[in-house]
Amino acid sequence: MMIKNSILLITLFTILNSCNSQKKEDPLITEINTDISEIENLIKGVNSPLGISLSSGDSEPFNAENKHNFEDKKEQQSDSIINAFIDSIAVDQTIIEPYNSIDIDFDDLDIIQRTGINLFHYHDHPEDIPFYTMKNITFLDGTTTKAKGKNITDKEIMKRYYNGEELSDIELYVENKQAFKECFIIKDDKPVKSIEFEFTRFKRNRKTYTLKSKGDTINTKYGTIYLEGITNNSVALRVPTEIVDFTELNALYKDGRSLKRTGGSESTSFSNKKKEYYKNYIDVLKKAKIEVAEKRIQTEKQLLKYLEKQSAPFKEDVAYTLLNVNYKGPVNSLKLTVSDIKSQKIIHNVTYNFKIEDILYKEL
C-alpha cells in the first residue's frame, strides 16, 4: 500500500478492501498494524526518499597536494568582471552592398568562465542569457542616426522564418552568423565610425551561508534549508524544491579550499514538520487499535470519525528535495549560496569604435 498525502484516506481505503474481501478476525486491527508499519518505514527511510545514505564519495585515496581535487571559485558577475568581459570582445565591420554588417564576437562560454556561472545555467535558464541592443550609429562622414528602423534585427528575421516567408540572401547571412556571433545588419553601406550598444545582463540577489553540523538550518523566504549530515566526502542537504536550481553548494576542505564534486543524486523529501506529523499519527493509530480491541470502535464509519477527531489532515505548502552530493575529499564545512528566483535586469552602455583600415568588404 502506498502512503500518499492523506494517510487517513489510505487507511480507510485499505480497511474497506480488507473488510469486503477478507474473512479475518479483527480486520481493522490488521490494517491499522499495516499502516503503522508503512509509516514507520517512511520515517526510517526504508524504500523511501526520507532515507539519507551518505557514501564515502570518491573511491581513490584523497591527496591534499593534488590540485585536481580542488577548484577555483570565482566571484559571480561583479561589475569589474563584466566590464573586463565587454572590453575583451572583438567587433568587426563588413560592408556588403547595400548593407553594413556589424559582428560582435560574443562568446557565451567566455562570460560563463569569467563569472564562475555553472556551465549549464543558461541552458536551464535561457531567460538569463545576456544580449546586445544597437542604439546609435555614427558614420565615418560624421552623420549620426538612431539604430531603430535603420537595422535588420534577428527577431524580425525569425518572425518571417516562422511565418513561412522566404528569407533574402542578407537575412540568411545573419542567421548563419548568429550561430557564432551577434550580427547586426545596417540598411546602409556607408562605413561606420562607432556604434553605441546596450549590453543587457541579468543578476539575482545572492546570500551566502556556512553550514557545518547536522541540524544546521537556513531560513529563506522560500522555506528552510536543512543540513541532514556531512559524512567524509558526502553531504546531504534538504532544500525547498522551488530553489534547488538557485542553490549553489561549495564544499570546503579544512584549509578552506573548494573541493571538486564527483557526483550526487536528488530525490523528493519530507520536512521535519511532516515527519513529526507522521510520528504523531502513529500514536493516533495505536490508540485507535486499542479502541477497536475493546470494541468501542466496530465499524469503518466509527474508525473514520475517530481518526478525523484525533488528527487533522497535514498541510504543508513547501515541497522539499533531498540532495546527496559526493566530493573529492573530506568535507569540513559547506558554503551555501542562495539566489533569488527573480532576476534583476542590468544594462551597460557600450561604445565600439572602428578604424577605417579594419573595415572589410564582401559580396554575398
Short mmCIF file of C-alpha atoms in Angstrom, two decimals:
data_model
loop_
_atom_site.label_atom_id
_atom_site.label_comp_id
_atom_site.label_asym_id
_atom_site.label_seq_id
_atom_site.Cartn_x
_atom_site.Cartn_y
_atom_site.Cartn_z
CA MET A 1 0.00 0.00 0.00
CA MET A 2 1.41 3.39 -0.96
CA ILE A 3 1.18 6.18 1.60
CA LYS A 4 0.01 9.37 -0.03
CA ASN A 5 -0.74 12.86 1.22
CA SER A 6 -3.67 11.73 3.29
CA ILE A 7 -2.79 8.76 5.43
CA LEU A 8 -6.31 9.00 6.79
CA LEU A 9 -7.93 8.22 3.44
CA ILE A 10 -5.46 5.45 2.60
CA THR A 11 -6.11 3.82 5.94
CA LEU A 12 -9.84 3.83 5.38
CA PHE A 13 -9.42 2.55 1.82
CA THR A 14 -7.37 -0.46 2.87
CA ILE A 15 -9.74 -1.17 5.75
CA LEU A 16 -12.70 -1.18 3.39
CA ASN A 17 -10.87 -3.52 0.99
CA SER A 18 -9.99 -5.85 3.81
CA CYS A 19 -13.50 -5.93 5.20
CA ASN A 20 -15.02 -6.56 1.78
CA SER A 21 -12.58 -9.22 0.60
CA GLN A 22 -11.22 -10.96 3.67
CA LYS A 23 -12.85 -13.05 6.37
CA LYS A 24 -10.37 -12.48 9.16
CA GLU A 25 -10.78 -11.77 12.83
CA ASP A 26 -10.24 -8.11 13.73
CA PRO A 27 -9.57 -6.87 10.18
CA LEU A 28 -9.49 -3.28 11.43
CA ILE A 29 -6.58 -4.07 13.76
CA THR A 30 -4.75 -5.94 10.98
CA GLU A 31 -4.96 -2.98 8.64
CA ILE A 32 -4.07 -0.47 11.34
CA ASN A 33 -0.92 -2.52 12.04
CA THR A 34 -0.10 -2.48 8.35
CA ASP A 35 -0.45 1.29 8.22
CA ILE A 36 1.72 1.71 11.30
CA SER A 37 4.44 -0.40 9.68
CA GLU A 38 4.25 1.58 6.42
CA ILE A 39 4.58 4.92 8.17
CA GLU A 40 7.46 3.71 10.34
CA ASN A 41 9.28 2.59 7.20
CA LEU A 42 8.79 6.03 5.68
CA ILE A 43 10.22 7.74 8.73
CA LYS A 44 13.17 5.34 8.93
CA GLY A 45 13.81 5.71 5.23
CA VAL A 46 13.14 2.11 4.18
CA ASN A 47 12.37 2.22 0.41
CA SER A 48 11.69 5.91 0.84
CA PRO A 49 13.24 9.24 -0.17
CA LEU A 50 13.38 10.04 3.53
CA GLY A 51 16.37 7.76 3.81
CA ILE A 52 19.74 9.51 3.82
CA SER A 53 22.56 7.30 2.64
CA LEU A 54 25.91 9.06 2.75
CA SER A 55 28.67 7.26 0.87
CA SER A 56 32.38 7.86 1.23
CA GLY A 57 32.39 9.63 -2.16
CA ASP A 58 35.47 9.20 -4.37
CA SER A 59 36.97 5.69 -4.22
CA GLU A 60 40.54 6.92 -4.85
CA PRO A 61 42.68 7.86 -1.82
CA PHE A 62 42.49 11.58 -1.19
CA ASN A 63 45.67 13.60 -1.69
CA ALA A 64 45.54 17.17 -0.40
CA GLU A 65 48.58 18.03 -2.57
CA ASN A 66 46.74 17.09 -5.77
CA LYS A 67 45.36 20.30 -7.29
CA HIS A 68 42.87 18.29 -9.35
CA ASN A 69 40.93 17.56 -6.17
CA PHE A 70 40.08 21.25 -5.83
CA GLU A 71 38.54 24.00 -7.96
CA ASP A 72 38.70 27.77 -8.14
CA LYS A 73 35.52 29.57 -7.19
CA LYS A 74 35.16 32.97 -8.80
CA GLU A 75 33.11 35.95 -7.76
CA GLN A 76 29.97 36.00 -9.85
CA GLN A 77 29.01 38.92 -12.05
CA SER A 78 30.87 41.74 -10.32
CA ASP A 79 30.93 44.93 -12.39
CA SER A 80 34.70 44.70 -12.84
CA ILE A 81 34.45 41.17 -14.27
CA ILE A 82 31.59 42.12 -16.59
CA ASN A 83 33.37 45.29 -17.77
CA ALA A 84 36.53 43.29 -18.49
CA PHE A 85 34.43 40.83 -20.49
CA ILE A 86 32.83 43.62 -22.53
CA ASP A 87 36.22 45.26 -23.20
CA SER A 88 37.65 41.95 -24.42
CA ILE A 89 35.02 41.42 -27.10
CA ALA A 90 36.08 41.77 -30.73
CA VAL A 91 33.74 43.77 -33.00
CA ASP A 92 34.06 43.60 -36.80
CA GLN A 93 32.56 45.68 -39.59
CA THR A 94 31.92 44.21 -43.03
CA ILE A 95 30.37 46.20 -45.88
CA ILE A 96 28.12 44.04 -48.05
CA GLU A 97 26.50 46.44 -50.53
CA PRO A 98 23.91 47.80 -49.97
CA TYR A 99 24.32 46.87 -46.29
CA ASN A 100 26.83 47.07 -43.46
CA SER A 101 27.28 44.09 -41.15
CA ILE A 102 28.41 44.65 -37.53
CA ASP A 103 29.54 41.39 -35.91
CA ILE A 104 30.17 41.07 -32.18
CA ASP A 105 32.25 38.06 -31.26
CA PHE A 106 30.01 37.26 -28.32
CA ASP A 107 31.20 34.09 -26.60
CA ASP A 108 28.73 32.69 -24.06
CA LEU A 109 31.37 30.27 -22.77
CA ASP A 110 33.76 33.16 -22.13
CA ILE A 111 31.34 35.01 -19.86
CA ILE A 112 30.47 31.76 -18.08
CA GLN A 113 34.14 31.08 -17.36
CA ARG A 114 34.83 34.65 -16.27
CA THR A 115 31.90 34.88 -13.88
CA GLY A 116 32.01 31.36 -12.47
CA ILE A 117 28.42 30.62 -13.53
CA ASN A 118 27.58 26.94 -13.83
CA LEU A 119 28.15 25.71 -17.38
CA PHE A 120 24.54 24.58 -17.79
CA HIS A 121 22.95 27.63 -16.19
CA TYR A 122 21.94 29.32 -19.45
CA HIS A 123 20.60 26.03 -20.79
CA ASP A 124 18.32 25.68 -17.78
CA HIS A 125 17.54 29.40 -17.56
CA PRO A 126 17.60 30.93 -21.07
CA GLU A 127 15.92 34.00 -19.61
CA ASP A 128 19.33 34.87 -18.13
CA ILE A 129 21.20 34.93 -21.45
CA PRO A 130 22.78 38.40 -21.88
CA PHE A 131 22.25 40.25 -25.16
CA TYR A 132 23.13 43.38 -27.13
CA THR A 133 20.77 46.04 -28.47
CA MET A 134 22.07 48.51 -31.05
CA LYS A 135 21.12 52.10 -30.11
CA ASN A 136 23.01 54.71 -32.16
CA ILE A 137 25.20 54.70 -35.26
CA THR A 138 27.88 57.26 -36.17
CA PHE A 139 29.15 57.04 -39.75
CA LEU A 140 32.62 57.94 -40.92
CA ASP A 141 31.25 61.02 -42.66
CA GLY A 142 30.14 62.41 -39.29
CA THR A 143 26.39 61.76 -39.63
CA THR A 144 24.59 60.07 -36.73
CA THR A 145 21.34 58.14 -36.64
CA LYS A 146 19.35 56.03 -34.23
CA ALA A 147 19.58 52.32 -34.97
CA LYS A 148 15.86 51.66 -34.59
CA GLY A 149 14.39 51.26 -38.05
CA LYS A 150 17.85 51.52 -39.56
CA ASN A 151 18.90 47.92 -38.98
CA ILE A 152 17.58 44.43 -39.63
CA THR A 153 17.12 42.54 -36.38
CA ASP A 154 17.31 38.82 -35.79
CA LYS A 155 13.83 38.94 -34.22
CA GLU A 156 12.40 40.28 -37.47
CA ILE A 157 14.14 37.54 -39.44
CA MET A 158 12.90 34.78 -37.13
CA LYS A 159 9.36 36.13 -37.34
CA ARG A 160 9.49 35.96 -41.13
CA TYR A 161 11.02 32.48 -40.97
CA TYR A 162 8.31 31.10 -38.69
CA ASN A 163 5.64 32.71 -40.87
CA GLY A 164 6.95 30.60 -43.75
CA GLU A 165 8.32 33.57 -45.67
CA GLU A 166 11.34 33.16 -47.90
CA LEU A 167 14.45 34.83 -46.47
CA SER A 168 16.65 37.10 -48.55
CA ASP A 169 20.39 36.48 -49.00
CA ILE A 170 21.28 39.05 -46.34
CA GLU A 171 18.79 37.53 -43.90
CA LEU A 172 20.25 34.08 -44.46
CA TYR A 173 23.68 35.63 -43.87
CA VAL A 174 22.53 36.90 -40.49
CA GLU A 175 21.11 33.55 -39.49
CA ASN A 176 24.36 31.79 -40.36
CA LYS A 177 26.33 34.36 -38.40
CA GLN A 178 24.04 34.26 -35.36
CA ALA A 179 25.18 30.74 -34.53
CA PHE A 180 28.57 32.16 -33.57
CA LYS A 181 28.20 35.92 -33.16
CA GLU A 182 25.79 38.76 -32.52
CA CYS A 183 25.18 40.05 -36.03
CA PHE A 184 23.54 43.40 -36.81
CA ILE A 185 22.75 44.50 -40.37
CA ILE A 186 22.57 48.25 -41.07
CA LYS A 187 20.45 49.30 -44.03
CA ASP A 188 23.26 51.48 -45.33
CA ASP A 189 26.66 50.64 -46.80
CA LYS A 190 28.43 53.77 -45.52
CA PRO A 191 31.45 52.97 -43.33
CA VAL A 192 30.68 53.22 -39.63
CA LYS A 193 32.92 55.10 -37.22
CA SER A 194 31.31 53.96 -33.97
CA ILE A 195 28.33 52.02 -32.63
CA GLU A 196 26.55 52.53 -29.31
CA PHE A 197 25.02 49.43 -27.77
CA GLU A 198 23.18 48.44 -24.63
CA PHE A 199 24.58 45.25 -23.13
CA THR A 200 21.81 43.69 -21.02
CA ARG A 201 22.53 41.04 -18.41
CA PHE A 202 20.52 39.53 -15.58
CA LYS A 203 21.61 39.22 -11.99
CA ARG A 204 19.98 37.65 -8.96
CA ASN A 205 20.47 38.83 -5.41
CA ARG A 206 22.51 36.24 -3.53
CA LYS A 207 23.18 35.38 0.09
CA THR A 208 25.93 33.08 1.31
CA TYR A 209 25.79 30.90 4.42
CA THR A 210 28.06 28.39 6.14
CA LEU A 211 26.81 25.05 7.46
CA LYS A 212 28.95 22.66 9.49
CA SER A 213 26.88 20.33 11.64
CA LYS A 214 23.89 18.07 11.21
CA GLY A 215 20.75 20.03 12.07
CA ASP A 216 22.10 23.42 10.92
CA THR A 217 19.39 25.37 9.11
CA ILE A 218 18.98 28.38 6.86
CA ASN A 219 15.71 30.29 6.79
CA THR A 220 14.84 31.70 3.38
CA LYS A 221 11.67 33.31 2.05
CA TYR A 222 11.11 30.13 0.05
CA GLY A 223 11.38 27.77 3.03
CA THR A 224 14.00 26.33 5.37
CA ILE A 225 17.16 24.57 4.19
CA TYR A 226 18.33 21.71 6.43
CA LEU A 227 21.77 20.15 6.62
CA GLU A 228 20.99 16.47 7.13
CA GLY A 229 24.61 15.49 7.56
CA ILE A 230 28.25 15.53 6.43
CA THR A 231 29.98 12.15 6.30
CA ASN A 232 33.55 12.07 4.99
CA ASN A 233 33.28 13.06 1.31
CA SER A 234 29.49 13.33 1.21
CA VAL A 235 26.87 15.93 2.05
CA ALA A 236 23.11 15.51 2.47
CA LEU A 237 21.01 18.65 2.25
CA ARG A 238 17.24 19.17 2.19
CA VAL A 239 16.27 22.19 0.10
CA PRO A 240 12.88 23.67 -0.83
CA THR A 241 12.28 22.30 -4.32
CA GLU A 242 11.45 25.78 -5.64
CA ILE A 243 15.04 26.96 -5.11
CA VAL A 244 17.06 23.80 -5.85
CA ASP A 245 18.23 25.30 -9.16
CA PHE A 246 19.15 28.54 -7.41
CA THR A 247 21.17 26.96 -4.59
CA GLU A 248 24.92 26.60 -5.10
CA LEU A 249 26.90 24.17 -2.95
CA ASN A 250 30.56 24.76 -2.24
CA ALA A 251 32.14 22.05 -0.09
CA LEU A 252 35.25 23.24 1.75
CA TYR A 253 38.29 21.26 2.81
CA LYS A 254 39.68 22.00 6.28
CA ASP A 255 42.11 24.59 4.85
CA GLY A 256 39.28 26.47 3.10
CA ARG A 257 39.85 25.25 -0.45
CA SER A 258 36.84 24.23 -2.55
CA LEU A 259 36.56 20.51 -3.23
CA LYS A 260 35.57 19.23 -6.65
CA ARG A 261 32.24 17.50 -6.93
CA THR A 262 32.28 13.87 -8.10
CA GLY A 263 28.57 13.10 -8.32
CA GLY A 264 25.28 13.12 -6.50
CA SER A 265 21.56 12.50 -6.61
CA GLU A 266 18.24 14.20 -5.96
CA SER A 267 15.01 12.82 -4.54
CA THR A 268 11.74 14.09 -3.14
CA SER A 269 11.89 14.56 0.62
CA PHE A 270 9.73 15.40 3.62
CA SER A 271 10.25 18.27 6.04
CA ASN A 272 10.87 17.63 9.74
CA LYS A 273 7.42 19.04 10.34
CA LYS A 274 5.86 16.44 8.05
CA LYS A 275 7.88 13.61 9.59
CA GLU A 276 6.77 14.75 13.06
CA TYR A 277 3.18 14.67 11.87
CA TYR A 278 3.59 11.06 10.74
CA LYS A 279 5.10 10.10 14.11
CA ASN A 280 2.13 11.64 15.90
CA TYR A 281 -0.21 9.88 13.53
CA ILE A 282 1.31 6.52 14.55
CA ASP A 283 0.29 7.30 18.13
CA VAL A 284 -3.23 8.03 16.92
CA LEU A 285 -3.36 4.69 15.08
CA LYS A 286 -2.11 2.83 18.16
CA LYS A 287 -4.86 4.40 20.27
CA ALA A 288 -7.38 3.52 17.56
CA LYS A 289 -6.20 -0.10 17.74
CA ILE A 290 -6.96 -0.15 21.47
CA GLU A 291 -10.41 1.28 20.78
CA VAL A 292 -11.04 -1.49 18.25
CA ALA A 293 -9.73 -4.21 20.56
CA GLU A 294 -12.03 -3.03 23.35
CA LYS A 295 -14.96 -2.92 20.92
CA ARG A 296 -15.57 0.81 21.30
CA ILE A 297 -14.87 1.02 17.55
CA GLN A 298 -16.51 -1.72 15.49
CA THR A 299 -17.18 -0.21 12.08
CA GLU A 300 -15.29 1.69 9.39
CA LYS A 301 -17.54 4.70 9.96
CA GLN A 302 -16.69 4.77 13.66
CA LEU A 303 -12.99 4.44 12.89
CA LEU A 304 -13.06 7.27 10.35
CA LYS A 305 -14.86 9.53 12.81
CA TYR A 306 -12.31 8.72 15.49
CA LEU A 307 -9.32 9.41 13.20
CA GLU A 308 -10.81 12.68 11.97
CA LYS A 309 -11.30 13.83 15.54
CA GLN A 310 -7.83 12.82 16.72
CA SER A 311 -5.73 14.04 13.78
CA ALA A 312 -6.43 16.77 11.26
CA PRO A 313 -5.05 16.31 7.70
CA PHE A 314 -1.49 17.54 7.25
CA LYS A 315 -1.00 20.72 5.26
CA GLU A 316 2.37 21.98 4.05
CA ASP A 317 2.95 24.49 1.28
CA VAL A 318 6.67 23.83 0.81
CA ALA A 319 7.88 20.84 -1.20
CA TYR A 320 11.41 19.58 -0.49
CA THR A 321 14.21 17.93 -2.43
CA LEU A 322 16.94 15.87 -0.79
CA LEU A 323 20.40 16.44 -2.28
CA ASN A 324 23.12 13.83 -1.75
CA VAL A 325 26.44 15.14 -3.13
CA ASN A 326 29.88 13.50 -3.19
CA TYR A 327 33.22 15.33 -3.35
CA LYS A 328 36.89 14.53 -4.00
CA GLY A 329 37.92 14.82 -0.37
CA PRO A 330 36.65 15.05 3.22
CA VAL A 331 34.22 17.92 3.68
CA ASN A 332 34.85 20.19 6.66
CA SER A 333 32.03 22.66 6.04
CA LEU A 334 29.53 23.66 3.41
CA LYS A 335 29.36 27.14 1.94
CA LEU A 336 25.89 27.64 0.53
CA THR A 337 24.84 30.45 -1.83
CA VAL A 338 21.13 31.01 -2.36
CA SER A 339 19.96 33.23 -5.22
CA ASP A 340 16.59 34.90 -5.65
CA ILE A 341 14.32 33.22 -8.18
CA LYS A 342 13.52 36.54 -9.81
CA SER A 343 16.43 38.21 -11.61
CA GLN A 344 17.23 41.89 -11.98
CA LYS A 345 17.97 43.48 -15.34
CA ILE A 346 21.25 45.40 -15.52
CA ILE A 347 22.15 47.50 -18.56
CA HIS A 348 25.67 48.57 -19.55
CA ASN A 349 26.09 51.32 -22.15
CA VAL A 350 28.89 50.34 -24.52
CA THR A 351 30.53 52.16 -27.45
CA TYR A 352 32.68 50.36 -30.01
CA ASN A 353 34.96 52.37 -32.31
CA PHE A 354 36.31 51.25 -35.68
CA LYS A 355 39.43 52.04 -37.67
CA ILE A 356 38.93 52.54 -41.39
CA GLU A 357 41.78 50.15 -42.19
CA ASP A 358 39.93 47.37 -40.29
CA ILE A 359 36.75 47.58 -42.37
CA LEU A 360 36.16 44.53 -44.55
CA TYR A 361 34.30 44.35 -47.87
CA LYS A 362 32.38 41.33 -49.06
CA GLU A 363 29.86 40.15 -51.65
CA LEU A 364 27.09 37.67 -50.95
#
